[in-house]
């Protein structure tokens, strides 16, 4: 395993996140957990990770609550939202039922999503996400494909199943008041681990412009 180089957290470009500064404790401690988790997943599990996250270094998000929004409803994007690109690996259509079974979507939502996947209006991806700074147990709302899932963050990566349109946007918003210093999260993309902009207040929003591989 030591022969495989660790993926590095990618610094955000100037202007994507306020000052982009991190304290030594954050950079050397909490952030390193995401790097380590990424290295374990990519080196030990390889492609099998994308097929089954429930039994590996990245856990499936345990039944995050999903709202009953319409699949055709677009999320409300704030004018001051922070945008960045992200690439995620595709969940094969044949694996969609199994992936959705580990999600927080109800029976009707799963049926609607599967129908959209079948007629190629929608695709499914997994987005592993972890909290890497801020008080533990913060909650966020993740909206994609017109549906919102509510997730309680952990220091470990949790894989969230996301329905994505061909040109997909995923919005991430805090549900609990971010602590002093802000809430910082990281995701594991198809290109490696990446730190997201810090959320400092309830009225902030991150928008991922998603490319599905």
XYZ file of C-alpha atoms in Angstrom:
213
model
C 0.000 0.000 0.000
C 2.955 2.271 0.606
C 3.860 2.010 -3.092
C 0.753 4.016 -4.002
C 1.169 7.796 -3.620
C -1.431 9.469 -1.458
C -3.878 11.742 -3.272
C -3.423 15.309 -2.117
C -6.130 17.717 -1.086
C -6.394 20.234 -3.903
C -6.122 23.878 -2.854
C -9.042 25.941 -4.060
C -8.295 28.659 -6.563
C -8.093 32.231 -5.310
C -11.537 33.752 -4.975
C -13.352 30.458 -4.483
C -12.886 30.554 -0.772
C -12.378 33.748 1.170
C -8.809 33.808 2.401
C -8.108 30.100 1.934
C -6.142 30.019 5.189
C -6.091 27.115 7.614
C -4.699 26.925 11.091
C -1.771 24.541 11.677
C -4.035 22.343 13.758
C -6.590 22.039 10.938
C -3.991 21.432 8.240
C -1.985 18.925 10.225
C -4.819 17.209 12.068
C -8.385 17.141 10.837
C -7.590 17.677 7.156
C -5.086 14.826 7.189
C -7.903 12.438 8.098
C -9.517 13.101 4.743
C -6.236 12.534 2.919
C -5.681 9.280 4.801
C -9.216 8.061 4.146
C -8.820 8.891 0.457
C -5.539 7.006 0.245
C -7.040 3.935 1.909
C -10.048 3.917 -0.406
C -8.129 4.472 -3.624
C -5.180 2.199 -2.853
C -6.987 -0.710 -1.208
C -10.419 -0.768 -2.822
C -9.869 0.683 -6.275
C -12.814 0.424 -8.632
C -14.705 -1.860 -6.267
C -15.325 1.122 -4.007
C -17.723 2.690 -6.458
C -19.787 -0.501 -6.573
C -20.175 -1.033 -2.834
C -19.321 1.607 -0.268
C -21.192 -0.024 2.578
C -18.348 -2.393 3.488
C -15.168 -0.379 3.096
C -13.131 2.588 4.282
C -15.928 4.910 3.185
C -19.287 4.186 4.755
C -22.618 4.667 3.050
C -24.444 7.623 4.559
C -26.896 5.979 6.910
C -30.403 6.837 5.707
C -30.051 10.587 5.295
C -33.486 12.167 5.252
C -34.701 13.172 1.795
C -37.358 15.789 1.136
C -40.318 15.199 -1.170
C -39.368 17.749 -3.825
C -40.203 17.136 -7.477
C -37.469 15.668 -9.665
C -38.055 18.500 -12.131
C -37.601 21.244 -9.571
C -34.327 23.131 -9.794
C -32.631 24.178 -6.539
C -32.624 27.820 -5.544
C -29.100 29.057 -6.256
C -28.002 32.078 -4.267
C -26.363 34.910 -6.189
C -23.420 34.806 -3.777
C -23.052 31.002 -3.836
C -19.511 29.654 -4.134
C -19.131 27.583 -7.305
C -16.544 24.929 -8.068
C -16.318 21.932 -10.353
C -16.347 18.299 -9.235
C -16.076 15.000 -11.095
C -17.731 11.860 -9.760
C -17.758 8.301 -11.069
C -21.001 7.034 -12.552
C -23.062 4.384 -10.796
C -23.964 1.941 -13.573
C -27.718 1.797 -14.303
C -27.770 -1.873 -13.327
C -26.426 -0.958 -9.887
C -28.870 1.903 -9.352
C -31.480 -0.120 -7.385
C -28.830 -1.380 -4.954
C -27.323 2.087 -4.539
C -30.710 3.676 -3.867
C -31.539 0.962 -1.334
C -28.777 2.413 0.877
C -29.979 5.990 0.422
C -32.501 8.054 2.375
C -34.995 8.260 -0.479
C -38.428 6.744 0.126
C -40.042 4.095 -2.076
C -41.786 6.553 -4.388
C -38.696 8.711 -4.763
C -36.596 5.666 -5.620
C -39.123 4.615 -8.255
C -39.112 8.103 -9.787
C -35.311 8.226 -9.817
C -35.020 4.757 -11.358
C -37.496 5.737 -14.087
C -35.448 8.862 -14.821
C -32.247 6.780 -14.941
C -33.889 4.263 -17.271
C -34.958 6.914 -19.792
C -31.545 8.612 -19.465
C -32.851 11.871 -18.035
C -30.776 11.317 -14.933
C -27.654 9.528 -13.730
C -26.516 8.460 -10.275
C -23.194 9.168 -8.594
C -21.764 8.742 -5.105
C -20.264 11.718 -3.318
C -18.134 10.776 -0.289
C -18.106 13.718 2.126
C -16.610 14.313 5.582
C -16.402 17.105 8.131
C -12.781 18.182 8.551
C -13.116 21.310 10.712
C -15.636 22.757 13.142
C -17.579 21.291 16.050
C -18.530 17.628 15.444
C -22.037 16.665 14.395
C -22.868 19.555 12.074
C -25.771 19.018 9.651
C -26.004 20.029 6.013
C -28.584 19.929 3.226
C -27.437 18.411 -0.081
C -29.715 19.123 -3.050
C -29.419 17.473 -6.460
C -31.908 16.505 -9.137
C -34.635 18.459 -7.349
C -34.318 16.395 -4.151
C -32.773 17.427 -0.844
C -31.023 15.061 1.562
C -30.174 16.059 5.114
C -26.928 14.629 6.433
C -25.231 14.736 9.835
C -21.527 15.022 9.100
C -18.806 12.823 10.582
C -14.992 13.011 10.566
C -15.088 9.877 8.401
C -16.141 9.950 4.763
C -19.793 9.064 4.159
C -20.979 8.225 0.642
C -24.149 10.044 -0.406
C -26.031 8.834 -3.500
C -26.882 11.782 -5.751
C -29.281 11.897 -8.711
C -27.708 14.135 -11.359
C -29.065 15.582 -14.590
C -26.791 15.641 -17.636
C -25.621 19.105 -16.597
C -25.836 18.696 -12.869
C -25.566 21.123 -9.997
C -25.305 19.987 -6.387
C -25.929 22.544 -3.658
C -24.614 22.196 -0.106
C -25.998 24.406 2.668
C -25.560 24.321 6.456
C -28.584 23.354 8.551
C -26.926 23.980 11.914
C -25.249 27.268 12.767
C -21.566 26.920 11.836
C -19.277 27.385 14.852
C -16.699 30.119 15.243
C -14.077 29.531 12.576
C -16.650 28.010 10.240
C -17.634 24.569 9.014
C -15.201 22.924 6.631
C -15.944 19.814 4.629
C -14.094 17.696 2.104
C -15.240 15.420 -0.688
C -13.638 12.534 -2.559
C -13.965 13.086 -6.296
C -12.904 10.950 -9.236
C -9.663 12.960 -9.251
C -8.939 12.698 -5.521
C -9.771 14.459 -2.277
C -10.808 18.111 -2.337
C -11.539 20.625 0.421
C -14.725 22.659 -0.028
C -15.089 26.343 0.845
C -15.645 27.106 4.513
C -19.253 27.777 5.529
C -19.430 30.497 8.174
C -23.181 31.221 8.350
C -26.567 29.651 7.633
C -27.155 31.845 4.584
C -24.121 30.561 2.686
C -24.203 27.975 -0.076
C -21.732 25.856 -2.033
C -22.604 24.830 -5.594
C -20.801 21.917 -7.239
C -20.942 21.963 -11.027
C -20.798 18.209 -11.518
C -19.232 16.268 -14.354
C -20.122 12.565 -14.413
C -17.378 10.248 -15.670
